[in-house]
Amino acid sequence: MTALDLSSPVAVVGTGTMGQGIAQVALVAGHPVRLYDAAPGRAQAAADAIGARLDRLVAKDRLTGADRDAARARLLPAESLAELADCALVVEAVLERLEVKQELLRELEGVVDEDCLLATNTSSLSVTAIGGALANPGRFVGLHFFNPAPLLPLVEVVSGFATDVTSATRAYETARAWGKTPVACADTPGFIVNRIARPFYAEAFAVYEAQGADPATIDAVLRECGGFKMGAFELTDLIGQDVNESVTHSVWQAFFHDVRFTPSLAQRRLVESGRLGRKSGHGWYDYAEDAERDEPHTAEKRQQPSYVVAEGDLGPASELLSLIREAGIPVREEEEDHGTRLVLPSGGQLALADGQTSVEFRDVVYFDLAVDYRRATRIALSASQDTAPQTLTEAIGLFQALGKDVSVIGDVPGMIVARTVARIVDLAHDAVAKGVATVEDIDTAMRLGVNYPMGPFEWSRRLGRGWAYDLLDELHVREPSGRYAPSLALYRHAYASDKREGSTS
């Protein structure tokens, strides 16, 4: 099954931001495009807005004047659904309410030909449930574009329970012909991106609720240590707290209140207070013109330690040994069967976040996971009230000697980046095991859909097969609500590695 022929008309119903974006994508690809909106005058206004955006593309030399004129000639506002009768594809982008979408699609089914592909751009509703209102749900598919649709490459092609393979394939190939990067997934709450991305927000909010760190510090650690483009607090302020919470709540409800997707009480209070983010002028941060910028906690300058002792290779943080040597700090290496820590001159230890807490040990400072320790500009450290001040001082001085800003947070198991990445990896393995999508499509979706520094499986390979499982297992011991219980898929993944290497531990 191939993509739709460029001579085939495409219709978009609903002319909001997403509807206009999808229409522009199909139009620039070469299709005749019909726009319809139930509100009088909106289809024409949307056509005018798309025309203005085409003008800007010409001004930026991204589109020729001739191509713009041809595209404008192919764009037609429709006054009734009957004018969509000859379309080969109709994409609805109307209000995110099940009954509204179902009623619209029932009307469309009575208008278009039998071989017309029907699609929804829903981000939160079940494709199966929407299609359940149709006499022929086999030709109905999800085409979830990301905002802004003309710029972002990812499209999730979602097969409902009754979607025919031929329909899904045609939708997939059409999206690809439009210059997009499609990924195929089953109809699961949140699809790929909104399902697997939940821990990015949830764990940041959990650290905040535990008073482990303030929003500015958590965001800085996620960006400067974790490699994420934006922190969870600034990103949800940009998205809109009400919108982000609504998606979280929708996924949580759809999974029958699965504790892994539980919404944040702190975010609920933010929404209730009307602090919705940038659009309201205040969210986690204050966006008033005269507001002071919130700065992350950054430790004052400390003297570097005279040497360190490396017990083991530090696992995912092994690159630190080279950086320490390059900074002129002697490293004494001692082989340990299970050692993955640094011993400081005071006798205190420095260890990579592993899901345990500093208070459990005599004198341990934890440091957070970095996507790239060489390029990271900030490192988070975690200590308890029982940690010796000299140990913390030496730990701070060590990372400052490597050119890093240092943020000291509370005694939070798994810290910030480590627990976030571990949970993302776990949900990704669980999704593959349940047939949601392939490894390759999940990695592609998370890199392109939410701009992660790498896909969950790329992370998993880099960190080691048992890393995420071990960290979550330790977290589960300390918070046995089920939120951090590793999935069976992650357990099998970790155990298979041990078995292959001859270990039964």
Short mmCIF file of C-alpha atoms in Angstrom, two decimals:
data_model
loop_
_atom_site.label_atom_id
_atom_site.label_comp_id
_atom_site.label_asym_id
_atom_site.label_seq_id
_atom_site.Cartn_x
_atom_site.Cartn_y
_atom_site.Cartn_z
CA MET A 1 0.00 0.00 0.00
CA THR A 2 1.48 3.33 -1.08
CA ALA A 3 0.96 6.95 -0.09
CA LEU A 4 -1.97 8.94 -1.40
CA ASP A 5 -1.44 10.37 -4.87
CA LEU A 6 -0.71 14.10 -4.79
CA SER A 7 -3.76 14.73 -6.97
CA SER A 8 -5.99 13.33 -4.20
CA PRO A 9 -7.76 16.03 -2.17
CA VAL A 10 -7.12 16.08 1.58
CA ALA A 11 -9.52 17.69 4.04
CA VAL A 12 -8.96 19.00 7.55
CA VAL A 13 -11.95 19.52 9.81
CA GLY A 14 -11.29 21.93 12.66
CA THR A 15 -9.22 25.02 11.96
CA GLY A 16 -7.46 25.72 15.22
CA THR A 17 -3.68 25.75 15.53
CA MET A 18 -3.28 22.03 14.88
CA GLY A 19 -5.83 21.94 12.07
CA GLN A 20 -4.12 24.80 10.27
CA GLY A 21 -0.73 23.18 10.75
CA ILE A 22 -1.81 19.83 9.33
CA ALA A 23 -3.49 21.55 6.39
CA GLN A 24 -0.29 23.47 5.66
CA VAL A 25 1.77 20.27 5.72
CA ALA A 26 -0.54 18.55 3.20
CA LEU A 27 -0.73 21.69 1.09
CA VAL A 28 3.03 22.22 0.83
CA ALA A 29 3.43 18.51 0.01
CA GLY A 30 1.32 19.13 -3.11
CA HIS A 31 -2.26 18.07 -2.30
CA PRO A 32 -5.43 20.03 -2.95
CA VAL A 33 -6.66 20.86 0.58
CA ARG A 34 -10.16 21.62 1.84
CA LEU A 35 -10.70 23.35 5.17
CA TYR A 36 -13.94 23.02 7.12
CA ASP A 37 -15.03 24.43 10.46
CA ALA A 38 -18.51 24.41 11.95
CA ALA A 39 -18.14 28.04 13.01
CA PRO A 40 -19.01 30.39 10.12
CA GLY A 41 -16.05 32.29 8.72
CA ARG A 42 -13.36 30.28 10.50
CA ALA A 43 -12.38 28.18 7.48
CA GLN A 44 -11.75 31.32 5.42
CA ALA A 45 -9.84 32.93 8.29
CA ALA A 46 -7.72 29.79 8.60
CA ALA A 47 -7.01 29.82 4.85
CA ASP A 48 -5.91 33.44 5.12
CA ALA A 49 -3.64 32.60 8.05
CA ILE A 50 -2.05 29.72 6.16
CA GLY A 51 -1.53 32.03 3.17
CA ALA A 52 0.26 34.52 5.42
CA ARG A 53 2.55 31.76 6.72
CA LEU A 54 3.35 30.76 3.14
CA ASP A 55 4.32 34.39 2.49
CA ARG A 56 6.74 34.21 5.41
CA LEU A 57 8.26 31.02 4.01
CA VAL A 58 8.87 32.83 0.73
CA ALA A 59 10.46 35.74 2.60
CA LYS A 60 12.81 33.27 4.30
CA ASP A 61 13.67 31.58 0.98
CA ARG A 62 12.10 28.31 2.14
CA LEU A 63 9.47 28.37 -0.58
CA THR A 64 9.43 29.90 -4.07
CA GLY A 65 6.86 32.46 -5.05
CA ALA A 66 5.54 30.15 -7.75
CA ASP A 67 5.09 27.27 -5.29
CA ARG A 68 3.29 29.60 -2.88
CA ASP A 69 0.89 30.76 -5.57
CA ALA A 70 0.22 27.16 -6.63
CA ALA A 71 -0.40 26.14 -3.01
CA ARG A 72 -2.82 29.01 -2.46
CA ALA A 73 -4.74 27.93 -5.55
CA ARG A 74 -5.09 24.41 -4.10
CA LEU A 75 -6.41 25.64 -0.72
CA LEU A 76 -10.20 25.92 -0.56
CA PRO A 77 -12.41 26.71 2.45
CA ALA A 78 -15.55 24.59 2.55
CA GLU A 79 -18.92 25.78 3.77
CA SER A 80 -20.34 22.30 4.38
CA LEU A 81 -19.15 18.73 4.93
CA ALA A 82 -20.75 17.82 1.61
CA GLU A 83 -17.92 19.67 -0.14
CA LEU A 84 -15.50 17.04 1.18
CA ALA A 85 -17.19 14.19 -0.70
CA ASP A 86 -14.32 13.56 -3.12
CA CYS A 87 -11.51 13.68 -0.55
CA ALA A 88 -9.18 10.70 -0.18
CA LEU A 89 -8.23 11.60 3.39
CA VAL A 90 -10.08 13.58 6.04
CA VAL A 91 -8.27 14.48 9.26
CA GLU A 92 -10.35 15.76 12.15
CA ALA A 93 -8.76 18.18 14.61
CA VAL A 94 -11.79 19.32 16.58
CA LEU A 95 -12.47 19.59 20.30
CA GLU A 96 -10.96 16.80 22.44
CA ARG A 97 -14.33 15.36 23.41
CA LEU A 98 -15.25 11.82 22.46
CA GLU A 99 -18.89 12.48 21.62
CA VAL A 100 -18.00 15.48 19.45
CA LYS A 101 -15.51 13.51 17.40
CA GLN A 102 -17.80 10.51 17.07
CA GLU A 103 -20.72 12.62 15.84
CA LEU A 104 -18.50 14.37 13.28
CA LEU A 105 -17.08 11.11 11.94
CA ARG A 106 -20.53 9.55 11.62
CA GLU A 107 -21.52 12.53 9.46
CA LEU A 108 -18.36 12.24 7.39
CA GLU A 109 -18.95 8.54 6.83
CA GLY A 110 -22.19 9.39 5.13
CA VAL A 111 -20.48 11.93 2.86
CA VAL A 112 -17.16 10.49 1.64
CA ASP A 113 -16.49 7.48 -0.59
CA GLU A 114 -15.92 4.01 0.86
CA ASP A 115 -12.19 4.11 0.19
CA CYS A 116 -11.66 7.50 1.88
CA LEU A 117 -9.25 7.28 4.80
CA LEU A 118 -10.57 8.87 7.99
CA ALA A 119 -8.14 10.06 10.67
CA THR A 120 -8.04 11.79 14.04
CA ASN A 121 -5.32 14.01 15.44
CA THR A 122 -6.35 13.26 19.03
CA SER A 123 -3.58 13.32 21.60
CA SER A 124 -5.50 11.98 24.58
CA LEU A 125 -8.56 10.00 23.49
CA SER A 126 -8.74 6.36 22.43
CA VAL A 127 -8.59 5.90 18.67
CA THR A 128 -10.54 2.67 19.15
CA ALA A 129 -13.31 4.47 21.04
CA ILE A 130 -13.59 7.26 18.48
CA GLY A 131 -13.70 4.75 15.63
CA GLY A 132 -16.26 2.65 17.48
CA ALA A 133 -18.98 4.99 16.25
CA LEU A 134 -18.24 4.16 12.61
CA ALA A 135 -19.93 1.52 10.48
CA ASN A 136 -16.49 0.80 8.97
CA PRO A 137 -13.86 1.46 11.64
CA GLY A 138 -11.27 -0.40 9.57
CA ARG A 139 -10.51 2.73 7.55
CA PHE A 140 -10.06 4.90 10.65
CA VAL A 141 -6.60 5.67 12.05
CA GLY A 142 -4.84 8.08 14.39
CA LEU A 143 -2.50 10.65 12.85
CA HIS A 144 -1.04 12.44 15.83
CA PHE A 145 1.01 15.44 14.71
CA PHE A 146 3.03 17.49 17.17
CA ASN A 147 2.69 21.24 17.52
CA PRO A 148 3.71 23.15 15.45
CA ALA A 149 2.90 20.58 12.79
CA PRO A 150 4.77 22.27 9.91
CA LEU A 151 8.02 22.30 11.93
CA LEU A 152 8.07 19.16 14.09
CA PRO A 153 8.88 16.00 12.11
CA LEU A 154 7.21 13.31 14.22
CA VAL A 155 3.81 11.78 13.45
CA GLU A 156 2.44 8.93 15.55
CA VAL A 157 0.38 6.63 13.31
CA VAL A 158 -1.99 4.92 15.72
CA SER A 159 -3.90 1.74 14.88
CA GLY A 160 -7.13 1.29 16.77
CA PHE A 161 -8.35 -2.18 17.68
CA ALA A 162 -10.39 -2.35 14.44
CA THR A 163 -8.02 -0.43 12.11
CA ASP A 164 -7.12 -2.38 8.96
CA VAL A 165 -3.42 -2.90 8.29
CA THR A 166 -3.88 -1.40 4.82
CA SER A 167 -5.33 1.80 6.30
CA ALA A 168 -2.50 2.16 8.81
CA THR A 169 0.09 1.51 6.12
CA ARG A 170 -1.43 4.06 3.76
CA ALA A 171 -1.51 6.67 6.55
CA TYR A 172 2.10 5.86 7.47
CA GLU A 173 3.35 6.15 3.89
CA THR A 174 1.39 9.34 3.31
CA ALA A 175 2.92 10.98 6.37
CA ARG A 176 6.35 9.96 5.13
CA ALA A 177 5.61 11.35 1.66
CA TRP A 178 4.75 14.64 3.35
CA GLY A 179 8.30 14.82 4.67
CA LYS A 180 7.43 13.67 8.18
CA THR A 181 8.98 10.89 10.28
CA PRO A 182 6.13 8.50 11.10
CA VAL A 183 6.22 5.91 13.86
CA ALA A 184 3.66 3.12 14.17
CA CYS A 185 2.01 2.35 17.48
CA ALA A 186 -0.95 0.54 18.94
CA ASP A 187 -3.84 2.38 20.54
CA THR A 188 -2.58 2.73 24.10
CA PRO A 189 -3.13 5.62 26.53
CA GLY A 190 -0.74 8.41 25.59
CA PHE A 191 0.40 6.48 22.49
CA ILE A 192 4.24 6.49 22.56
CA VAL A 193 5.41 9.96 23.55
CA ASN A 194 2.78 10.96 26.10
CA ARG A 195 2.97 7.54 27.74
CA ILE A 196 6.74 7.26 28.08
CA ALA A 197 7.35 10.96 28.83
CA ARG A 198 5.27 11.03 32.02
CA PRO A 199 8.23 10.38 34.39
CA PHE A 200 10.07 13.43 33.07
CA TYR A 201 7.44 15.62 34.70
CA ALA A 202 6.39 13.32 37.51
CA GLU A 203 9.84 12.77 39.00
CA ALA A 204 10.74 16.45 38.92
CA PHE A 205 7.50 17.24 40.74
CA ALA A 206 8.13 14.39 43.21
CA VAL A 207 11.59 15.76 44.11
CA TYR A 208 10.02 19.18 44.63
CA GLU A 209 7.19 17.78 46.76
CA ALA A 210 9.77 15.97 48.92
CA GLN A 211 11.52 19.34 49.37
CA GLY A 212 14.61 17.90 47.78
CA ALA A 213 15.19 20.99 45.62
CA ASP A 214 13.44 24.05 44.22
CA PRO A 215 12.13 24.22 40.62
CA ALA A 216 15.01 26.33 39.29
CA THR A 217 17.59 23.89 40.64
CA ILE A 218 15.75 20.81 39.36
CA ASP A 219 15.38 22.40 35.92
CA ALA A 220 19.06 23.35 35.82
CA VAL A 221 20.13 19.80 36.73
CA LEU A 222 17.85 18.29 34.05
CA ARG A 223 19.30 20.64 31.44
CA GLU A 224 22.94 20.98 32.38
CA CYS A 225 23.50 17.47 33.76
CA GLY A 226 20.78 15.38 32.10
CA GLY A 227 21.10 16.92 28.67
CA PHE A 228 17.39 17.73 28.29
CA LYS A 229 16.61 20.88 26.31
CA MET A 230 14.32 22.23 29.01
CA GLY A 231 13.58 21.39 32.61
CA ALA A 232 10.21 19.96 33.64
CA PHE A 233 9.00 23.12 35.39
CA GLU A 234 9.85 25.54 32.59
CA LEU A 235 8.51 23.13 29.96
CA THR A 236 5.15 22.67 31.68
CA ASP A 237 4.93 26.46 32.08
CA LEU A 238 5.42 26.70 28.31
CA ILE A 239 2.90 23.93 27.52
CA GLY A 240 0.39 25.24 30.05
CA GLN A 241 -0.05 23.63 33.47
CA ASP A 242 -3.70 22.86 32.74
CA VAL A 243 -2.85 21.19 29.43
CA ASN A 244 0.02 19.14 30.86
CA GLU A 245 -1.99 18.06 33.90
CA SER A 246 -4.94 17.14 31.68
CA VAL A 247 -2.77 14.77 29.62
CA THR A 248 -1.28 13.24 32.78
CA HIS A 249 -4.74 12.78 34.28
CA SER A 250 -6.05 11.27 31.05
CA VAL A 251 -3.25 8.70 30.88
CA TRP A 252 -3.65 7.88 34.61
CA GLN A 253 -7.41 7.34 34.23
CA ALA A 254 -6.99 5.29 31.06
CA PHE A 255 -4.59 2.98 32.89
CA PHE A 256 -7.19 2.45 35.65
CA HIS A 257 -5.33 4.71 38.10
CA ASP A 258 -2.01 2.91 37.73
CA VAL A 259 0.24 4.40 40.44
CA ARG A 260 3.08 4.80 37.91
CA PHE A 261 1.09 7.58 36.25
CA THR A 262 -0.33 9.31 39.33
CA PRO A 263 -0.71 13.08 38.80
CA SER A 264 1.11 15.59 41.00
CA LEU A 265 -0.73 17.24 43.86
CA ALA A 266 1.60 20.24 43.62
CA GLN A 267 0.66 20.72 39.97
CA ARG A 268 -3.04 20.35 40.85
CA ARG A 269 -2.72 23.18 43.37
CA LEU A 270 -0.93 25.30 40.76
CA VAL A 271 -3.78 24.80 38.29
CA GLU A 272 -6.41 25.46 40.95
CA SER A 273 -4.71 28.76 41.76
CA GLY A 274 -4.90 29.85 38.11
CA ARG A 275 -1.14 29.84 37.67
CA LEU A 276 -1.11 28.13 34.30
CA GLY A 277 2.33 29.17 33.12
CA ARG A 278 3.44 31.67 30.52
CA LYS A 279 -0.06 32.20 29.14
CA SER A 280 -1.33 33.43 32.53
CA GLY A 281 1.86 35.27 33.48
CA HIS A 282 2.67 32.94 36.36
CA GLY A 283 3.21 29.23 36.78
CA TRP A 284 6.10 27.61 38.56
CA TYR A 285 7.88 30.83 37.63
CA ASP A 286 6.77 34.46 37.60
CA TYR A 287 6.76 35.93 34.08
CA ALA A 288 6.01 39.55 35.00
CA GLU A 289 8.39 42.02 33.36
CA ASP A 290 9.77 43.16 36.72
CA ALA A 291 9.99 39.67 38.24
CA GLU A 292 13.37 38.47 39.46
CA ARG A 293 14.69 35.42 37.65
CA ASP A 294 14.80 32.28 39.81
CA GLU A 295 18.36 30.99 39.94
CA PRO A 296 19.43 27.41 40.74
CA HIS A 297 21.26 26.64 43.94
CA THR A 298 24.97 26.66 43.16
CA ALA A 299 27.57 25.82 45.79
CA GLU A 300 30.28 28.31 46.66
CA LYS A 301 33.84 27.59 45.62
CA ARG A 302 35.57 24.82 47.57
CA GLN A 303 39.13 23.50 47.52
CA GLN A 304 39.70 20.40 45.45
CA PRO A 305 40.80 17.17 47.18
CA SER A 306 44.48 16.26 46.99
CA TYR A 307 43.66 12.81 45.58
CA VAL A 308 40.88 10.26 45.23
CA VAL A 309 40.78 6.48 45.45
CA ALA A 310 38.71 4.73 42.80
CA GLU A 311 37.12 1.48 43.94
CA GLY A 312 35.89 -0.16 40.76
CA ASP A 313 35.30 1.55 37.43
CA LEU A 314 32.29 3.73 38.45
CA GLY A 315 30.06 1.98 35.90
CA PRO A 316 28.08 4.53 33.82
CA ALA A 317 30.21 7.30 35.38
CA SER A 318 33.58 5.76 34.45
CA GLU A 319 34.42 8.76 32.27
CA LEU A 320 34.90 10.76 35.47
CA LEU A 321 38.21 9.00 36.15
CA SER A 322 39.72 10.49 32.98
CA LEU A 323 38.33 13.91 33.81
CA ILE A 324 39.78 13.80 37.32
CA ARG A 325 43.21 12.89 36.01
CA GLU A 326 43.01 15.64 33.38
CA ALA A 327 42.27 18.12 36.19
CA GLY A 328 45.59 17.13 37.80
CA ILE A 329 44.09 15.21 40.72
CA PRO A 330 45.86 11.88 41.36
CA VAL A 331 43.64 8.80 41.13
CA ARG A 332 44.61 5.68 43.04
CA GLU A 333 42.78 2.65 41.71
CA GLU A 334 41.76 -0.35 43.81
CA GLU A 335 39.96 -3.33 42.36
CA GLU A 336 36.68 -4.20 44.05
CA ASP A 337 34.23 -6.94 43.07
CA HIS A 338 31.23 -4.65 43.48
CA GLY A 339 32.89 -1.29 44.04
CA THR A 340 31.68 1.66 42.01
CA ARG A 341 32.69 4.60 44.20
CA LEU A 342 35.36 7.15 44.95
CA VAL A 343 36.96 7.45 48.37
CA LEU A 344 37.93 10.99 49.35
CA PRO A 345 40.93 11.97 51.52
CA SER A 346 38.68 12.42 54.57
CA GLY A 347 37.55 8.81 54.23
CA GLY A 348 34.08 9.71 53.00
CA GLN A 349 32.73 8.14 49.83
CA LEU A 350 31.31 9.54 46.61
CA ALA A 351 28.93 7.26 44.69
CA LEU A 352 26.68 7.42 41.64
CA ALA A 353 22.99 7.63 42.48
CA ASP A 354 21.68 4.08 42.88
CA GLY A 355 18.25 4.46 44.49
CA GLN A 356 19.56 4.36 48.05
CA THR A 357 19.84 7.29 50.46
CA SER A 358 22.87 8.90 52.01
CA VAL A 359 21.46 8.60 55.53
CA GLU A 360 21.73 4.81 55.33
CA PHE A 361 25.51 4.92 55.28
CA ARG A 362 28.20 6.27 57.53
CA ASP A 363 29.55 8.94 55.25
CA VAL A 364 28.40 8.92 51.61
CA VAL A 365 27.68 11.70 49.14
CA TYR A 366 25.76 10.71 46.02
CA PHE A 367 26.20 12.36 42.61
CA ASP A 368 23.62 12.33 39.83
CA LEU A 369 23.67 10.64 36.46
CA ALA A 370 24.85 12.77 33.52
CA VAL A 371 24.14 12.10 29.88
CA ASP A 372 27.78 13.07 29.20
CA TYR A 373 30.06 13.85 32.14
CA ARG A 374 32.58 15.62 29.94
CA ARG A 375 30.05 18.01 28.44
CA ALA A 376 27.85 18.43 31.52
CA THR A 377 28.18 21.89 33.06
CA ARG A 378 26.40 21.09 36.33
CA ILE A 379 26.39 18.15 38.74
CA ALA A 380 23.93 17.52 41.56
CA LEU A 381 25.14 16.11 44.87
CA SER A 382 22.97 14.58 47.56
CA ALA A 383 23.87 14.33 51.24
CA SER A 384 22.09 13.75 54.56
CA GLN A 385 22.26 15.53 57.87
CA ASP A 386 24.71 12.85 59.02
CA THR A 387 27.18 13.40 56.19
CA ALA A 388 30.48 14.78 57.45
CA PRO A 389 30.87 18.43 56.34
CA GLN A 390 34.41 17.70 55.13
CA THR A 391 33.17 14.90 52.87
CA LEU A 392 30.63 17.20 51.24
CA THR A 393 33.24 19.95 50.92
CA GLU A 394 35.67 17.60 49.17
CA ALA A 395 32.94 16.29 46.88
CA ILE A 396 31.94 19.81 45.88
CA GLY A 397 35.57 20.80 45.32
CA LEU A 398 36.21 17.73 43.18
CA PHE A 399 33.46 18.49 40.69
CA GLN A 400 34.28 22.19 40.67
CA ALA A 401 37.84 21.23 39.74
CA LEU A 402 36.32 19.48 36.71
CA GLY A 403 34.72 22.77 35.64
CA LYS A 404 31.21 21.97 36.87
CA ASP A 405 28.72 24.05 38.79
CA VAL A 406 27.50 22.04 41.76
CA SER A 407 23.97 21.94 43.17
CA VAL A 408 23.51 20.24 46.53
CA ILE A 409 20.01 18.78 46.92
CA GLY A 410 18.31 16.87 49.72
CA ASP A 411 18.79 13.19 50.50
CA VAL A 412 16.54 12.06 47.64
CA PRO A 413 16.89 8.42 46.54
CA GLY A 414 17.72 8.25 42.86
CA MET A 415 18.30 12.02 42.86
CA ILE A 416 16.92 13.83 39.77
CA VAL A 417 18.30 12.65 36.43
CA ALA A 418 18.97 9.05 37.48
CA ARG A 419 15.45 8.29 38.71
CA THR A 420 13.92 10.07 35.72
CA VAL A 421 15.97 8.16 33.15
CA ALA A 422 15.43 4.83 34.94
CA ARG A 423 11.65 5.27 34.86
CA ILE A 424 11.67 6.34 31.20
CA VAL A 425 13.73 3.25 30.34
CA ASP A 426 11.33 1.05 32.31
CA LEU A 427 8.21 2.39 30.61
CA ALA A 428 9.89 1.96 27.21
CA HIS A 429 10.70 -1.71 27.88
CA ASP A 430 7.17 -2.25 29.16
CA ALA A 431 5.70 -0.66 26.03
CA VAL A 432 7.68 -2.92 23.70
CA ALA A 433 6.75 -6.01 25.72
CA LYS A 434 3.07 -5.07 25.39
CA GLY A 435 3.23 -4.53 21.64
CA VAL A 436 2.81 -0.76 21.70
CA ALA A 437 5.69 -0.05 19.32
CA THR A 438 9.13 -1.26 18.28
CA VAL A 439 12.41 -0.37 19.96
CA GLU A 440 13.42 1.72 16.96
CA ASP A 441 10.13 3.63 16.79
CA ILE A 442 10.16 4.40 20.50
CA ASP A 443 13.69 5.79 20.35
CA THR A 444 12.75 7.86 17.29
CA ALA A 445 9.55 9.13 18.91
CA MET A 446 11.24 10.27 22.11
CA ARG A 447 14.09 11.99 20.32
CA LEU A 448 11.89 13.79 17.80
CA GLY A 449 8.66 14.20 19.77
CA VAL A 450 10.10 15.63 22.98
CA ASN A 451 13.69 16.29 21.93
CA TYR A 452 15.34 13.93 24.43
CA PRO A 453 19.14 13.73 24.16
CA MET A 454 18.80 10.05 23.27
CA GLY A 455 16.13 7.38 23.05
CA PRO A 456 15.28 5.18 26.05
CA PHE A 457 16.88 2.09 24.53
CA GLU A 458 19.98 4.00 23.53
CA TRP A 459 20.18 5.09 27.17
CA SER A 460 19.60 1.53 28.32
CA ARG A 461 22.46 0.21 26.19
CA ARG A 462 24.81 2.93 27.38
CA LEU A 463 23.99 2.47 31.07
CA GLY A 464 24.06 -1.31 31.09
CA ARG A 465 21.23 -3.81 31.00
CA GLY A 466 20.77 -4.04 34.75
CA TRP A 467 21.28 -0.39 35.71
CA ALA A 468 17.67 0.86 35.51
CA TYR A 469 16.29 -2.29 37.12
CA ASP A 470 18.69 -2.11 40.06
CA LEU A 471 18.01 1.57 40.72
CA LEU A 472 14.22 1.18 40.55
CA ASP A 473 14.35 -1.92 42.72
CA GLU A 474 16.17 0.07 45.41
CA LEU A 475 13.68 2.93 45.06
CA HIS A 476 10.80 0.49 45.38
CA VAL A 477 12.20 -0.76 48.68
CA ARG A 478 12.25 2.80 50.01
CA GLU A 479 8.88 3.80 48.57
CA PRO A 480 6.82 0.59 48.25
CA SER A 481 3.73 2.20 46.71
CA GLY A 482 4.34 0.44 43.41
CA ARG A 483 5.33 3.64 41.63
CA TYR A 484 8.93 2.49 41.29
CA ALA A 485 8.39 -1.27 41.02
CA PRO A 486 10.33 -2.36 37.92
CA SER A 487 8.18 -3.85 35.19
CA LEU A 488 8.37 -7.55 34.35
CA ALA A 489 9.82 -6.56 30.98
CA LEU A 490 12.70 -4.68 32.64
CA TYR A 491 13.26 -7.58 35.03
CA ARG A 492 13.51 -10.01 32.13
CA HIS A 493 15.87 -7.67 30.32
CA ALA A 494 18.20 -7.39 33.32
CA TYR A 495 18.01 -11.08 34.24
CA ALA A 496 18.74 -12.22 30.70
CA SER A 497 21.99 -10.28 30.83
CA ASP A 498 23.00 -11.89 34.14
CA LYS A 499 22.12 -15.35 32.86
CA ARG A 500 24.10 -14.91 29.66
CA GLU A 501 27.14 -13.91 31.70
CA GLY A 502 26.82 -17.00 33.88
CA SER A 503 25.53 -15.25 37.00
CA THR A 504 22.46 -16.37 38.93
CA SER A 505 22.53 -13.54 41.47
#
